[in-house]
Short mmCIF file of C-alpha atoms in Angstrom, two decimals:
data_model
loop_
_atom_site.label_atom_id
_atom_site.label_comp_id
_atom_site.label_asym_id
_atom_site.label_seq_id
_atom_site.Cartn_x
_atom_site.Cartn_y
_atom_site.Cartn_z
CA MET A 1 -22.93 -7.11 55.14
CA ARG A 2 -23.18 -3.37 54.43
CA CYS A 3 -19.37 -3.18 54.45
CA THR A 4 -19.12 -5.96 51.84
CA VAL A 5 -21.74 -4.30 49.61
CA SER A 6 -19.97 -0.96 49.99
CA ILE A 7 -16.62 -2.48 48.92
CA ILE A 8 -18.23 -4.18 45.93
CA CYS A 9 -19.90 -0.92 44.91
CA ARG A 10 -16.61 0.93 45.15
CA LEU A 11 -14.87 -1.71 43.03
CA ILE A 12 -17.62 -1.53 40.41
CA PHE A 13 -17.49 2.26 40.39
CA GLY A 14 -13.70 2.24 40.16
CA GLY A 15 -13.76 -0.25 37.29
CA ALA A 16 -16.38 1.77 35.43
CA LEU A 17 -14.31 4.91 35.92
CA ILE A 18 -11.18 3.24 34.52
CA VAL A 19 -13.12 1.95 31.49
CA SER A 20 -14.54 5.43 30.92
CA LEU A 21 -11.10 7.01 31.09
CA ILE A 22 -9.67 4.44 28.67
CA ALA A 23 -12.56 4.99 26.25
CA ALA A 24 -12.13 8.75 26.48
CA ALA A 25 -8.39 8.45 25.83
CA GLY A 26 -9.07 6.17 22.87
CA GLY A 27 -11.56 8.67 21.49
CA GLN A 28 -9.03 11.47 21.84
CA ASP A 29 -6.39 9.37 20.05
CA ARG A 30 -8.78 8.67 17.17
CA GLU A 31 -9.70 12.32 16.90
CA ALA A 32 -6.03 13.37 16.96
CA THR A 33 -5.18 10.80 14.26
CA ARG A 34 -8.04 11.90 12.01
CA ARG A 35 -7.00 15.52 12.48
CA GLU A 36 -3.38 14.61 11.63
CA TRP A 37 -4.46 12.98 8.37
CA GLY A 38 -6.95 15.73 7.59
CA ASN A 39 -4.39 18.49 8.07
CA LEU A 40 -1.92 16.66 5.84
CA ALA A 41 -4.42 16.08 3.02
CA ASN A 42 -5.87 19.60 3.33
CA GLY A 43 -8.77 18.66 1.07
CA ARG A 44 -6.58 16.96 -1.54
CA THR A 45 -7.08 13.40 -2.79
CA GLU A 46 -3.64 13.17 -4.38
CA TYR A 47 -0.44 14.61 -2.91
CA GLU A 48 3.16 13.81 -1.92
CA VAL A 49 5.14 14.03 1.32
CA SER A 50 8.93 14.28 1.27
CA ASP A 51 9.56 14.99 4.96
CA PRO A 52 9.54 11.85 7.17
CA ALA A 53 8.43 13.95 10.13
CA LEU A 54 5.17 14.75 8.31
CA LEU A 55 4.22 11.14 7.65
CA PRO A 56 1.13 10.32 9.77
CA SER A 57 2.04 8.38 12.92
CA THR A 58 -0.19 5.39 12.14
CA LEU A 59 1.36 5.03 8.68
CA SER A 60 4.86 5.40 10.11
CA LEU A 61 4.11 2.57 12.55
CA ALA A 62 2.67 0.34 9.79
CA ALA A 63 5.75 0.96 7.62
CA GLU A 64 8.13 0.18 10.46
CA GLU A 65 6.22 -3.02 11.30
CA ALA A 66 6.55 -4.02 7.63
CA GLY A 67 10.34 -3.54 7.81
CA CYS A 68 10.22 -0.50 5.54
CA ARG A 69 13.15 1.92 5.91
CA TYR A 70 11.26 4.89 4.54
CA LYS A 71 13.27 7.73 6.12
CA ASP A 72 16.53 7.24 4.18
CA ASP A 73 15.37 8.24 0.70
CA MET A 74 12.08 10.01 1.31
CA LYS A 75 13.41 13.38 0.18
CA ASP A 76 14.23 12.00 -3.28
CA ALA A 77 11.37 9.46 -3.34
CA PRO A 78 8.39 11.13 -1.64
CA ALA A 79 5.52 9.09 -0.23
CA ARG A 80 2.53 9.38 -2.55
CA PHE A 81 -1.10 9.50 -1.43
CA MET A 82 -3.88 8.88 -3.91
CA ARG A 83 -7.40 7.53 -4.30
CA PRO A 84 -7.74 5.48 -7.50
CA GLU A 85 -11.17 3.90 -7.91
CA GLY A 86 -12.12 5.37 -4.55
CA ARG A 87 -9.60 3.33 -2.53
CA ARG A 88 -7.27 5.43 -0.38
CA ILE A 89 -3.67 4.23 -0.66
CA ALA A 90 -0.19 5.43 0.25
CA ILE A 91 2.85 4.38 -1.80
CA VAL A 92 6.04 4.47 0.26
CA PHE A 93 9.59 3.79 -0.98
CA CYS A 94 11.58 1.43 1.26
CA SER A 95 15.37 1.57 1.13
CA ALA A 96 17.35 -1.66 0.86
CA ILE A 97 20.10 -3.22 -1.28
CA THR A 98 17.38 -3.44 -3.91
CA GLY A 99 14.82 -0.84 -2.86
CA SER A 100 11.12 -1.18 -3.54
CA HIS A 101 7.90 0.68 -3.01
CA GLN A 102 5.29 -0.71 -0.67
CA ILE A 103 1.58 0.09 -0.89
CA PHE A 104 -0.58 0.64 2.17
CA ASP A 105 -4.35 0.72 2.27
CA VAL A 106 -5.17 3.82 4.33
CA SER A 107 -8.95 3.64 4.08
CA ASN A 108 -8.86 3.21 7.86
CA VAL A 109 -6.39 5.87 8.99
CA MET A 110 -6.27 4.30 12.44
CA LYS A 111 -4.80 1.09 11.02
CA PRO A 112 -3.10 1.29 7.61
CA THR A 113 -2.54 -2.19 6.16
CA LEU A 114 0.18 -3.44 3.82
CA ILE A 115 -0.99 -4.64 0.39
CA GLU A 116 0.69 -7.55 -1.38
CA LEU A 117 0.69 -7.68 -5.19
CA PRO A 118 0.87 -10.71 -7.51
CA ILE A 119 4.11 -11.25 -9.45
CA ILE A 120 5.40 -14.06 -11.64
CA ALA A 121 7.18 -16.93 -9.90
CA HIS A 122 9.94 -18.73 -11.80
CA PRO A 123 9.67 -21.20 -13.49
CA ASP A 124 5.88 -21.00 -13.62
CA GLY A 125 2.89 -19.55 -11.82
CA PHE A 126 2.43 -16.49 -9.64
CA ARG A 127 3.06 -15.51 -6.04
CA SER A 128 2.39 -12.41 -3.95
CA THR A 129 4.89 -9.92 -2.60
CA PRO A 130 4.79 -6.69 -0.58
CA ARG A 131 7.86 -5.44 -2.54
CA PRO A 132 7.04 -5.44 -6.28
CA GLY A 133 9.67 -2.84 -7.25
CA TRP A 134 9.64 0.83 -8.21
CA ILE A 135 5.98 1.81 -8.69
CA THR A 136 4.69 4.53 -11.00
CA TRP A 137 1.15 5.54 -11.94
CA ASP A 138 0.21 5.87 -15.61
CA ARG A 139 -2.64 8.32 -15.31
CA GLU A 140 -3.69 8.11 -18.96
CA ALA A 141 -3.85 4.30 -19.06
CA LYS A 142 -5.00 4.11 -15.41
CA VAL A 143 -2.51 1.39 -14.54
CA PHE A 144 0.29 0.97 -12.02
CA LEU A 145 3.73 -0.07 -13.27
CA ALA A 146 6.03 -1.95 -10.89
CA GLU A 147 9.58 -2.20 -12.23
CA SER A 148 12.23 -4.45 -10.70
CA GLY A 149 15.82 -5.15 -11.69
CA SER A 150 17.86 -8.31 -11.93
CA ASP A 151 20.61 -9.13 -9.44
CA ILE A 152 22.86 -10.56 -12.12
CA SER A 153 22.31 -8.31 -15.13
CA LEU A 154 20.88 -4.99 -16.31
CA ALA A 155 17.67 -6.74 -17.36
CA LYS A 156 14.40 -5.45 -15.92
CA LEU A 157 10.99 -6.89 -15.25
CA ARG A 158 7.78 -4.86 -15.18
CA HIS A 159 4.41 -5.90 -13.81
CA VAL A 160 1.37 -3.90 -14.90
CA TYR A 161 -1.67 -3.65 -12.61
CA ARG A 162 -5.05 -2.05 -12.82
CA MET A 163 -7.27 -1.36 -9.87
CA GLU A 164 -10.59 -3.14 -10.07
CA SER A 165 -13.57 -0.84 -9.91
CA GLY A 166 -15.76 -1.51 -6.91
CA SER A 167 -13.51 -3.81 -4.88
CA GLY A 168 -10.37 -1.67 -5.26
CA SER A 169 -8.25 -4.81 -5.69
CA PHE A 170 -5.00 -4.77 -7.68
CA VAL A 171 -5.32 -6.98 -10.75
CA ILE A 172 -2.26 -8.02 -12.77
CA VAL A 173 -2.87 -7.54 -16.49
CA ARG A 174 0.57 -7.77 -18.08
CA VAL A 175 4.20 -8.74 -17.45
CA GLN A 176 6.98 -7.19 -19.52
CA PHE A 177 10.68 -7.90 -19.84
CA ASN A 178 13.50 -5.58 -20.88
CA PRO A 179 16.79 -7.42 -21.60
CA ARG A 180 18.67 -4.12 -22.09
CA ILE A 181 21.00 -5.66 -24.67
CA ASP A 182 23.38 -3.43 -26.64
CA GLY A 183 22.12 -0.36 -24.83
CA LYS A 184 18.57 -0.83 -26.11
CA ASP A 185 15.73 0.04 -23.76
CA GLU A 186 12.83 -1.94 -25.18
CA TRP A 187 10.02 -3.69 -23.33
CA MET A 188 8.52 -6.92 -24.60
CA THR A 189 5.35 -8.49 -23.24
CA ILE A 190 5.98 -12.01 -21.95
CA TRP A 191 2.54 -12.56 -20.39
CA GLU A 192 -0.83 -10.89 -20.77
CA ALA A 193 -4.07 -11.63 -18.99
CA PRO A 194 -6.67 -13.16 -21.31
CA ARG A 195 -10.23 -12.00 -21.49
CA TRP A 196 -12.16 -14.52 -19.44
CA SER A 197 -14.83 -16.54 -21.22
CA PHE A 198 -16.89 -19.16 -19.51
CA PRO A 199 -18.37 -22.19 -21.27
CA THR A 200 -22.10 -22.05 -21.71
CA THR A 201 -24.11 -24.56 -19.71
CA PRO A 202 -25.99 -26.96 -21.99
CA ASN A 203 -29.75 -26.99 -21.57
#
């Protein structure tokens, strides 16, 4: 009986030791990841990274899982880190036949998550996509511009987003089209979000 109890105690002790070691290793990984991000930011809330080797490991993994070939053009299209409306995001350019930026929520540096944005869906309606086009930030207007080209012409489409205060969600406010006819580079608005008004409830 004592032998059985002794074996059980050893198994319990061994299991507890393994769990402790795993927890300690996990804690060390978290600390190393936070330090990696902290060293990169160096107190900044907005910065760029043009060397793929400097991209934090958790973001690199998230980009690779999303099918983003970020290493090819990173020198010319640096990854951008910013915090609009308090939400920490990273904007990474992904090479392809038609390249596009992708946006990652990096509020949790241990697990960056890919953000999908709404775009128009022909012939009507909207759909979401992780690849909205070439993204720029209009600091003065506080909006993001996502520009995409056409496969069959020089025409371009541009979706305009603002980040909602509080939730940090991307809200589409405008869609613009540039036919690029006769060398002209002019944008025309083809859809604009209306100001919502709700009917009053009769007494």
